[in-house]
Short mmCIF file of N, CA and C in Angstrom, two decimals:
data_model
loop_
_atom_site.label_atom_id
_atom_site.label_comp_id
_atom_site.label_asym_id
_atom_site.label_seq_id
_atom_site.Cartn_x
_atom_site.Cartn_y
_atom_site.Cartn_z
N MET A 145 -32.78 24.06 -23.60
CA MET A 145 -32.49 22.90 -23.58
C MET A 145 -33.76 21.35 -22.86
N THR A 146 -33.30 20.65 -23.65
CA THR A 146 -34.67 19.71 -23.28
C THR A 146 -33.78 18.38 -21.98
N THR A 147 -34.89 17.92 -21.29
CA THR A 147 -34.74 17.83 -19.95
C THR A 147 -33.61 16.29 -20.03
N PHE A 148 -34.31 15.68 -21.45
CA PHE A 148 -33.30 14.40 -21.91
C PHE A 148 -31.32 14.95 -21.92
N ALA A 149 -31.39 16.42 -22.80
CA ALA A 149 -29.59 16.43 -23.14
C ALA A 149 -29.52 17.08 -22.18
N THR A 150 -30.05 17.30 -21.12
CA THR A 150 -29.71 18.02 -19.45
C THR A 150 -28.92 16.57 -18.85
N LYS A 151 -30.05 15.63 -18.25
CA LYS A 151 -29.61 14.69 -18.13
C LYS A 151 -27.85 13.93 -18.75
N ALA A 152 -28.22 14.13 -19.86
CA ALA A 152 -27.37 13.51 -20.71
C ALA A 152 -25.82 13.88 -20.43
N LYS A 153 -25.65 14.78 -20.05
CA LYS A 153 -24.88 16.16 -19.93
C LYS A 153 -23.91 15.69 -18.65
N ILE A 154 -25.61 16.11 -18.21
CA ILE A 154 -24.72 15.41 -16.06
C ILE A 154 -24.06 14.09 -16.00
N THR A 155 -24.95 12.95 -16.83
CA THR A 155 -24.35 11.99 -16.57
C THR A 155 -22.96 11.71 -17.20
N ILE A 156 -22.84 12.25 -18.62
CA ILE A 156 -21.12 12.56 -19.08
C ILE A 156 -20.00 13.09 -18.08
N ILE A 157 -20.94 14.17 -17.18
CA ILE A 157 -19.74 14.94 -16.58
C ILE A 157 -19.68 14.06 -15.40
N LEU A 158 -20.33 13.49 -14.69
CA LEU A 158 -20.39 12.64 -13.59
C LEU A 158 -19.42 11.76 -13.83
N LEU A 159 -19.70 10.83 -15.20
CA LEU A 159 -18.70 9.76 -15.41
C LEU A 159 -17.54 10.27 -16.15
N PHE A 160 -16.87 11.21 -16.61
CA PHE A 160 -16.09 11.81 -16.70
C PHE A 160 -15.37 12.25 -15.23
N SER A 161 -15.92 12.62 -14.12
CA SER A 161 -15.13 13.01 -13.27
C SER A 161 -15.18 11.52 -12.01
N VAL A 162 -15.50 10.68 -12.32
CA VAL A 162 -15.34 9.88 -11.40
C VAL A 162 -14.44 8.82 -12.07
N SER A 163 -14.01 8.81 -13.35
CA SER A 163 -13.30 8.18 -13.99
C SER A 163 -11.58 8.89 -13.73
N VAL A 164 -11.93 10.27 -13.68
CA VAL A 164 -10.82 10.99 -13.66
C VAL A 164 -10.24 10.83 -12.22
N ILE A 165 -11.53 10.45 -11.06
CA ILE A 165 -11.19 10.08 -9.38
C ILE A 165 -10.37 8.68 -9.65
N TYR A 166 -10.96 8.28 -10.21
CA TYR A 166 -10.33 6.48 -10.38
C TYR A 166 -8.87 6.22 -10.60
N VAL A 167 -8.65 6.58 -12.10
CA VAL A 167 -7.10 7.17 -12.08
C VAL A 167 -6.07 7.90 -11.37
N SER A 168 -6.22 8.63 -11.01
CA SER A 168 -5.52 9.14 -9.68
C SER A 168 -5.11 8.50 -8.17
N ALA A 169 -6.57 8.13 -8.41
CA ALA A 169 -6.52 7.57 -6.86
C ALA A 169 -5.79 6.83 -6.08
N ASN A 170 -4.83 5.90 -6.65
CA ASN A 170 -3.35 5.55 -5.55
C ASN A 170 -2.42 6.72 -6.62
N GLN A 171 -2.32 7.65 -6.41
CA GLN A 171 -1.04 8.38 -6.98
C GLN A 171 -0.89 8.41 -5.74
N SER A 172 -0.99 8.90 -4.86
CA SER A 172 -0.17 9.08 -3.49
C SER A 172 0.30 7.86 -2.79
N GLY A 173 0.08 6.84 -3.44
CA GLY A 173 0.18 5.52 -2.77
C GLY A 173 -1.25 4.65 -2.51
N PRO A 174 -0.73 3.65 -1.56
CA PRO A 174 -1.98 2.77 -1.16
C PRO A 174 -2.79 3.39 -0.15
N PRO A 175 -3.61 2.83 0.53
CA PRO A 175 -4.51 3.69 1.54
C PRO A 175 -3.91 2.52 2.61
N PRO A 176 -3.40 3.30 3.76
CA PRO A 176 -2.42 2.49 4.83
C PRO A 176 -3.99 1.33 4.64
N ALA A 177 -3.30 0.64 5.37
CA ALA A 177 -3.89 -0.89 6.03
C ALA A 177 -4.09 -1.38 4.91
N SER A 178 -3.43 -2.19 4.52
CA SER A 178 -3.24 -2.70 3.17
C SER A 178 -2.31 -3.60 3.20
N THR A 179 -2.00 -4.19 4.57
CA THR A 179 -0.96 -5.02 3.78
C THR A 179 -1.07 -6.40 4.12
N GLY A 180 -2.53 -6.59 4.76
CA GLY A 180 -2.96 -8.13 5.01
C GLY A 180 -2.93 -8.46 6.48
N ALA A 181 -1.93 -7.87 7.48
CA ALA A 181 -2.00 -7.83 8.83
C ALA A 181 -2.71 -7.93 9.58
N PRO A 182 -2.66 -9.16 10.79
CA PRO A 182 -3.41 -9.84 11.92
C PRO A 182 -3.91 -8.41 12.70
N GLN A 183 -5.10 -8.34 13.28
CA GLN A 183 -5.90 -7.73 13.86
C GLN A 183 -5.58 -7.81 15.15
N PRO A 184 -5.77 -7.40 16.48
CA PRO A 184 -6.42 -8.15 17.44
C PRO A 184 -7.54 -8.08 18.13
N ASN A 185 -7.53 -8.86 19.14
CA ASN A 185 -9.19 -9.25 19.35
C ASN A 185 -9.81 -9.96 19.02
N GLY A 186 -9.10 -10.64 17.71
CA GLY A 186 -10.25 -11.81 16.62
C GLY A 186 -10.73 -11.26 15.75
N LEU A 187 -10.17 -9.77 15.10
CA LEU A 187 -10.52 -9.29 14.18
C LEU A 187 -10.50 -9.44 12.74
N PRO A 188 -10.88 -9.67 12.03
CA PRO A 188 -10.60 -10.28 10.33
C PRO A 188 -9.21 -9.15 9.97
N PRO A 189 -8.17 -10.25 9.55
CA PRO A 189 -7.01 -9.23 9.14
C PRO A 189 -7.03 -7.81 7.97
N GLU A 190 -6.17 -7.06 8.10
CA GLU A 190 -6.67 -6.24 7.40
C GLU A 190 -6.32 -6.66 5.65
N LEU A 191 -7.00 -6.17 4.72
CA LEU A 191 -7.19 -6.04 3.47
C LEU A 191 -5.46 -5.95 2.81
N THR A 192 -5.22 -7.04 1.63
CA THR A 192 -4.06 -6.73 1.11
C THR A 192 -4.68 -5.40 -0.15
N CYS A 193 -3.44 -5.75 -0.62
CA CYS A 193 -3.48 -4.42 -1.57
C CYS A 193 -4.20 -4.80 -2.80
N ASN A 194 -4.12 -6.09 -2.59
CA ASN A 194 -5.00 -6.64 -3.55
C ASN A 194 -6.71 -6.50 -4.05
N GLN A 195 -6.81 -6.73 -2.50
CA GLN A 195 -8.22 -7.15 -2.02
C GLN A 195 -8.79 -5.87 -1.56
N ALA A 196 -7.91 -4.31 -1.42
CA ALA A 196 -8.54 -3.29 -1.17
C ALA A 196 -8.65 -2.36 -2.75
N GLY A 197 -8.62 -3.16 -3.76
CA GLY A 197 -8.64 -2.54 -4.68
C GLY A 197 -7.79 -1.42 -5.91
N CYS A 198 -6.16 -1.74 -4.83
CA CYS A 198 -5.30 -0.72 -5.87
C CYS A 198 -5.13 -1.32 -7.03
N HIS A 199 -4.95 -2.58 -7.02
CA HIS A 199 -4.77 -3.17 -8.52
C HIS A 199 -5.26 -4.33 -8.53
N ASN A 200 -6.46 -4.94 -8.51
CA ASN A 200 -7.57 -6.05 -8.63
C ASN A 200 -7.49 -5.74 -10.07
N ASP A 201 -6.88 -5.13 -11.44
CA ASP A 201 -7.89 -5.41 -12.84
C ASP A 201 -6.76 -6.04 -13.35
N ARG A 202 -5.63 -6.48 -12.89
CA ARG A 202 -4.50 -7.43 -13.35
C ARG A 202 -3.93 -8.20 -12.12
N PRO A 203 -3.10 -9.12 -12.78
CA PRO A 203 -2.62 -10.36 -11.60
C PRO A 203 -1.71 -9.87 -10.98
N LEU A 204 -1.90 -10.44 -9.69
CA LEU A 204 -0.32 -9.56 -8.16
C LEU A 204 0.22 -10.06 -8.83
N ASN A 205 0.87 -11.35 -9.17
CA ASN A 205 2.03 -11.80 -9.58
C ASN A 205 2.05 -12.55 -10.88
N PRO A 206 1.99 -11.70 -11.97
CA PRO A 206 1.66 -12.31 -12.73
C PRO A 206 2.78 -13.01 -13.74
N ASP A 207 4.59 -13.15 -13.19
CA ASP A 207 5.44 -14.15 -13.13
C ASP A 207 6.19 -14.21 -12.39
N ALA A 208 7.67 -15.37 -12.36
CA ALA A 208 8.15 -15.22 -11.26
C ALA A 208 9.52 -14.63 -11.57
N LYS A 209 9.29 -13.38 -12.76
CA LYS A 209 10.72 -13.19 -13.07
C LYS A 209 11.07 -11.90 -11.79
N GLY A 210 10.16 -11.37 -11.35
CA GLY A 210 9.92 -10.50 -10.22
C GLY A 210 10.58 -10.21 -8.95
N MET A 211 11.62 -10.34 -8.39
CA MET A 211 12.27 -10.12 -7.22
C MET A 211 12.32 -8.80 -6.23
N ILE A 212 11.83 -9.39 -4.84
CA ILE A 212 12.04 -8.44 -3.97
C ILE A 212 13.22 -8.67 -2.71
N THR A 213 14.20 -7.95 -2.28
CA THR A 213 15.17 -8.16 -1.62
C THR A 213 15.02 -7.37 -0.50
N LEU A 214 15.37 -7.89 0.75
CA LEU A 214 15.44 -7.72 2.04
C LEU A 214 16.86 -7.49 2.82
N SER A 215 17.30 -6.49 2.45
CA SER A 215 19.14 -5.74 3.46
C SER A 215 18.62 -6.11 4.87
N GLY A 216 19.72 -5.63 5.42
CA GLY A 216 19.75 -5.72 6.33
C GLY A 216 19.48 -6.10 8.11
N VAL A 217 18.78 -7.01 7.63
CA VAL A 217 18.05 -7.95 8.85
C VAL A 217 19.01 -8.24 9.43
N PRO A 218 19.42 -7.80 10.93
CA PRO A 218 20.23 -8.38 12.00
C PRO A 218 20.28 -10.45 12.09
N ASP A 219 21.64 -10.97 12.17
CA ASP A 219 21.55 -12.00 12.72
C ASP A 219 20.14 -11.99 14.51
N ASN A 220 20.55 -11.38 15.07
CA ASN A 220 19.89 -11.44 16.24
C ASN A 220 19.28 -10.23 16.37
N TYR A 221 17.82 -9.51 16.69
CA TYR A 221 17.24 -8.92 17.07
C TYR A 221 17.21 -8.57 18.78
N ILE A 222 17.73 -7.05 18.76
CA ILE A 222 18.13 -6.60 20.24
C ILE A 222 16.76 -5.31 20.63
N PRO A 223 15.71 -5.67 21.34
CA PRO A 223 14.88 -5.29 21.61
C PRO A 223 15.58 -3.16 21.83
N GLY A 224 15.23 -2.49 21.18
CA GLY A 224 15.27 -0.74 21.43
C GLY A 224 16.84 -0.74 20.56
N ASN A 225 17.39 -1.39 19.84
CA ASN A 225 18.35 -1.01 18.71
C ASN A 225 17.56 -0.05 17.42
N ARG A 226 18.38 0.19 16.44
CA ARG A 226 17.62 1.04 15.69
C ARG A 226 18.43 0.01 14.28
N TYR A 227 17.52 -0.40 13.46
CA TYR A 227 18.31 -1.02 11.94
C TYR A 227 17.53 -0.37 11.14
N THR A 228 18.70 -0.45 10.23
CA THR A 228 18.13 0.28 9.00
C THR A 228 18.23 -1.20 7.67
N LEU A 229 16.95 -0.89 7.11
CA LEU A 229 16.53 -2.02 6.38
C LEU A 229 16.72 -1.87 5.17
N GLN A 230 16.69 -2.82 4.15
CA GLN A 230 16.55 -1.83 2.06
C GLN A 230 15.95 -2.85 2.03
N PHE A 231 14.98 -1.96 0.98
CA PHE A 231 14.27 -3.05 -0.01
C PHE A 231 14.17 -2.85 -1.53
N SER A 232 14.55 -4.01 -2.13
CA SER A 232 14.52 -3.38 -3.03
C SER A 232 13.74 -4.04 -4.54
N ILE A 233 12.98 -3.86 -5.38
CA ILE A 233 11.99 -4.85 -6.32
C ILE A 233 12.43 -4.69 -7.78
N THR A 234 12.91 -5.72 -7.82
CA THR A 234 13.76 -5.60 -9.49
C THR A 234 12.86 -6.44 -10.54
N HIS A 235 13.06 -6.23 -11.76
CA HIS A 235 12.29 -7.19 -12.88
C HIS A 235 13.28 -7.28 -14.09
N PRO A 236 13.63 -8.19 -14.85
CA PRO A 236 14.36 -8.05 -15.83
C PRO A 236 13.92 -7.38 -17.11
N ASP A 237 12.79 -7.42 -16.97
CA ASP A 237 11.81 -6.58 -18.51
C ASP A 237 11.68 -5.06 -18.21
N SER A 238 12.57 -4.41 -19.51
CA SER A 238 12.45 -3.07 -18.92
C SER A 238 11.41 -2.42 -19.39
N ASP A 239 10.13 -2.51 -19.38
CA ASP A 239 8.65 -2.14 -20.10
C ASP A 239 8.49 -2.25 -17.95
N ARG A 240 8.85 -2.87 -17.28
CA ARG A 240 8.09 -2.49 -15.72
C ARG A 240 9.26 -1.72 -15.03
N ARG A 241 8.51 -0.63 -14.67
CA ARG A 241 9.13 0.39 -14.14
C ARG A 241 8.71 0.73 -12.75
N ARG A 242 7.13 0.26 -13.01
CA ARG A 242 6.37 0.88 -11.45
C ARG A 242 6.17 -0.28 -10.91
N TRP A 243 6.45 0.27 -9.33
CA TRP A 243 6.41 -1.47 -8.67
C TRP A 243 5.97 -0.44 -7.14
N GLY A 244 5.42 -1.29 -5.99
CA GLY A 244 4.98 -0.56 -5.23
C GLY A 244 4.79 -1.98 -3.96
N PHE A 245 4.71 -1.84 -2.39
CA PHE A 245 4.61 -2.21 -1.49
C PHE A 245 4.75 -1.69 -0.48
N GLN A 246 3.22 -2.20 0.90
CA GLN A 246 3.30 -1.11 1.41
C GLN A 246 3.59 -2.30 3.04
N LEU A 247 3.89 -1.45 4.04
CA LEU A 247 4.77 -2.76 4.75
C LEU A 247 4.41 -2.26 6.71
N THR A 248 4.13 -2.74 7.37
CA THR A 248 4.19 -2.26 8.85
C THR A 248 4.56 -3.34 10.09
N ALA A 249 5.25 -2.26 11.17
CA ALA A 249 6.03 -3.67 12.41
C ALA A 249 5.05 -3.17 13.36
N ILE A 250 4.62 -4.91 13.62
CA ILE A 250 3.94 -4.79 14.62
C ILE A 250 3.95 -6.26 15.98
N THR A 251 4.14 -5.95 16.86
CA THR A 251 4.35 -7.35 17.67
C THR A 251 3.54 -8.52 17.32
N ARG A 252 3.99 -9.91 18.06
CA ARG A 252 3.43 -10.94 18.14
C ARG A 252 2.85 -11.26 18.50
N THR A 253 2.48 -10.69 19.84
CA THR A 253 1.44 -10.55 20.31
C THR A 253 0.27 -9.18 20.90
N GLY A 254 -0.64 -9.61 20.27
CA GLY A 254 -1.30 -8.58 20.40
C GLY A 254 -1.74 -7.41 19.32
N PHE A 255 -0.61 -7.22 17.95
CA PHE A 255 -0.33 -6.99 17.09
C PHE A 255 -0.33 -5.15 16.96
N ALA A 256 0.17 -4.81 18.06
CA ALA A 256 0.48 -3.31 18.17
C ALA A 256 1.29 -3.02 17.67
N ARG A 257 1.32 -1.62 17.50
CA ARG A 257 2.90 -0.62 16.46
C ARG A 257 3.80 -1.76 17.51
N ALA A 258 5.07 -2.11 16.40
CA ALA A 258 6.35 -2.01 17.08
C ALA A 258 6.91 -1.22 16.43
N GLY A 259 8.17 -0.47 17.67
CA GLY A 259 8.58 0.70 17.12
C GLY A 259 8.24 1.94 15.99
N ASN A 260 9.11 2.15 15.31
CA ASN A 260 9.10 3.38 14.98
C ASN A 260 9.81 3.25 13.37
N LEU A 261 8.99 3.26 12.28
CA LEU A 261 9.46 3.55 11.13
C LEU A 261 9.80 4.80 10.60
N ALA A 262 11.26 4.93 9.49
CA ALA A 262 11.82 6.34 9.17
C ALA A 262 12.28 6.50 8.09
N VAL A 263 11.19 7.36 7.10
CA VAL A 263 11.52 7.39 5.96
C VAL A 263 13.20 8.05 5.72
N THR A 264 13.87 7.08 4.61
CA THR A 264 15.52 7.43 4.27
C THR A 264 15.32 8.14 3.19
N ASP A 265 14.36 7.83 1.91
CA ASP A 265 14.16 8.50 0.92
C ASP A 265 12.88 8.80 0.26
N PRO A 266 12.67 10.13 0.92
CA PRO A 266 11.20 10.81 0.40
C PRO A 266 10.81 11.26 -0.77
N ALA A 267 11.79 10.78 -2.28
CA ALA A 267 11.27 10.70 -3.22
C ALA A 267 10.18 9.51 -3.33
N SER A 268 10.90 8.24 -2.76
CA SER A 268 10.25 7.15 -3.16
C SER A 268 9.59 6.48 -2.22
N THR A 269 9.22 6.86 -1.18
CA THR A 269 8.59 6.47 0.17
C THR A 269 7.70 6.74 1.16
N GLN A 270 6.96 6.73 1.60
CA GLN A 270 5.93 7.72 2.73
C GLN A 270 5.63 6.92 3.46
N LEU A 271 5.55 7.74 4.72
CA LEU A 271 4.55 6.63 6.28
C LEU A 271 4.08 7.71 6.25
N ARG A 272 2.53 6.64 6.40
CA ARG A 272 1.44 7.25 6.77
C ARG A 272 0.81 6.78 8.01
N PRO A 273 0.25 7.34 8.57
CA PRO A 273 -0.25 6.18 9.98
C PRO A 273 -1.97 5.70 9.39
N GLY A 274 -2.33 4.90 10.14
CA GLY A 274 -3.27 3.84 9.82
C GLY A 274 -3.74 3.14 10.88
N GLY A 275 -4.91 2.04 10.49
CA GLY A 275 -5.05 1.26 10.81
C GLY A 275 -6.35 1.53 11.95
N ARG A 276 -6.62 0.40 11.98
CA ARG A 276 -8.26 0.34 13.22
C ARG A 276 -8.11 1.25 14.25
N ASP A 277 -7.10 1.58 15.16
CA ASP A 277 -6.59 2.26 15.93
C ASP A 277 -6.41 3.53 15.45
N GLY A 278 -5.93 3.75 14.62
CA GLY A 278 -4.86 4.81 14.43
C GLY A 278 -3.40 5.07 14.33
N THR A 279 -2.67 3.82 15.33
CA THR A 279 -1.54 4.19 15.88
C THR A 279 -0.84 3.55 15.39
N ARG A 280 -0.87 2.08 13.91
CA ARG A 280 0.14 2.07 13.07
C ARG A 280 0.98 2.86 12.19
N GLN A 281 1.95 2.54 11.44
CA GLN A 281 2.49 3.27 10.90
C GLN A 281 2.71 2.08 9.77
N TYR A 282 2.36 3.00 8.95
CA TYR A 282 2.07 2.13 7.43
C TYR A 282 3.61 2.68 6.30
N TYR A 283 4.46 1.72 5.71
CA TYR A 283 5.77 2.72 5.09
C TYR A 283 5.59 2.05 3.56
#
């Protein structure tokens, strides 16, 4: 086999491998720390999902028909109490079936992890550690 043919085959294999990695890169959810949340000590904020490359190949909010709803928010927050919040994402177009978001809970001052997040629907949600110091939770 000639050197050119060998190089061509290696290039094709590498391109295919990179394509497979790219296609499956976010199959298990976005990388942690893709919320745009502020950081302590004057550091720049986390990247947003769009900035992190999760879905920067199309418009972030292509139309105004999609809706994110948050329910279960108490009128008054009491530290130490447990709250169950429910997020729902809807769109009237039937071809819009896949959605996602990421959130973290941080304190207003210091931007440290605030409380504990818990998964109530493991079939469609996940909880991942992360952040600059590894102590934040991402849902």
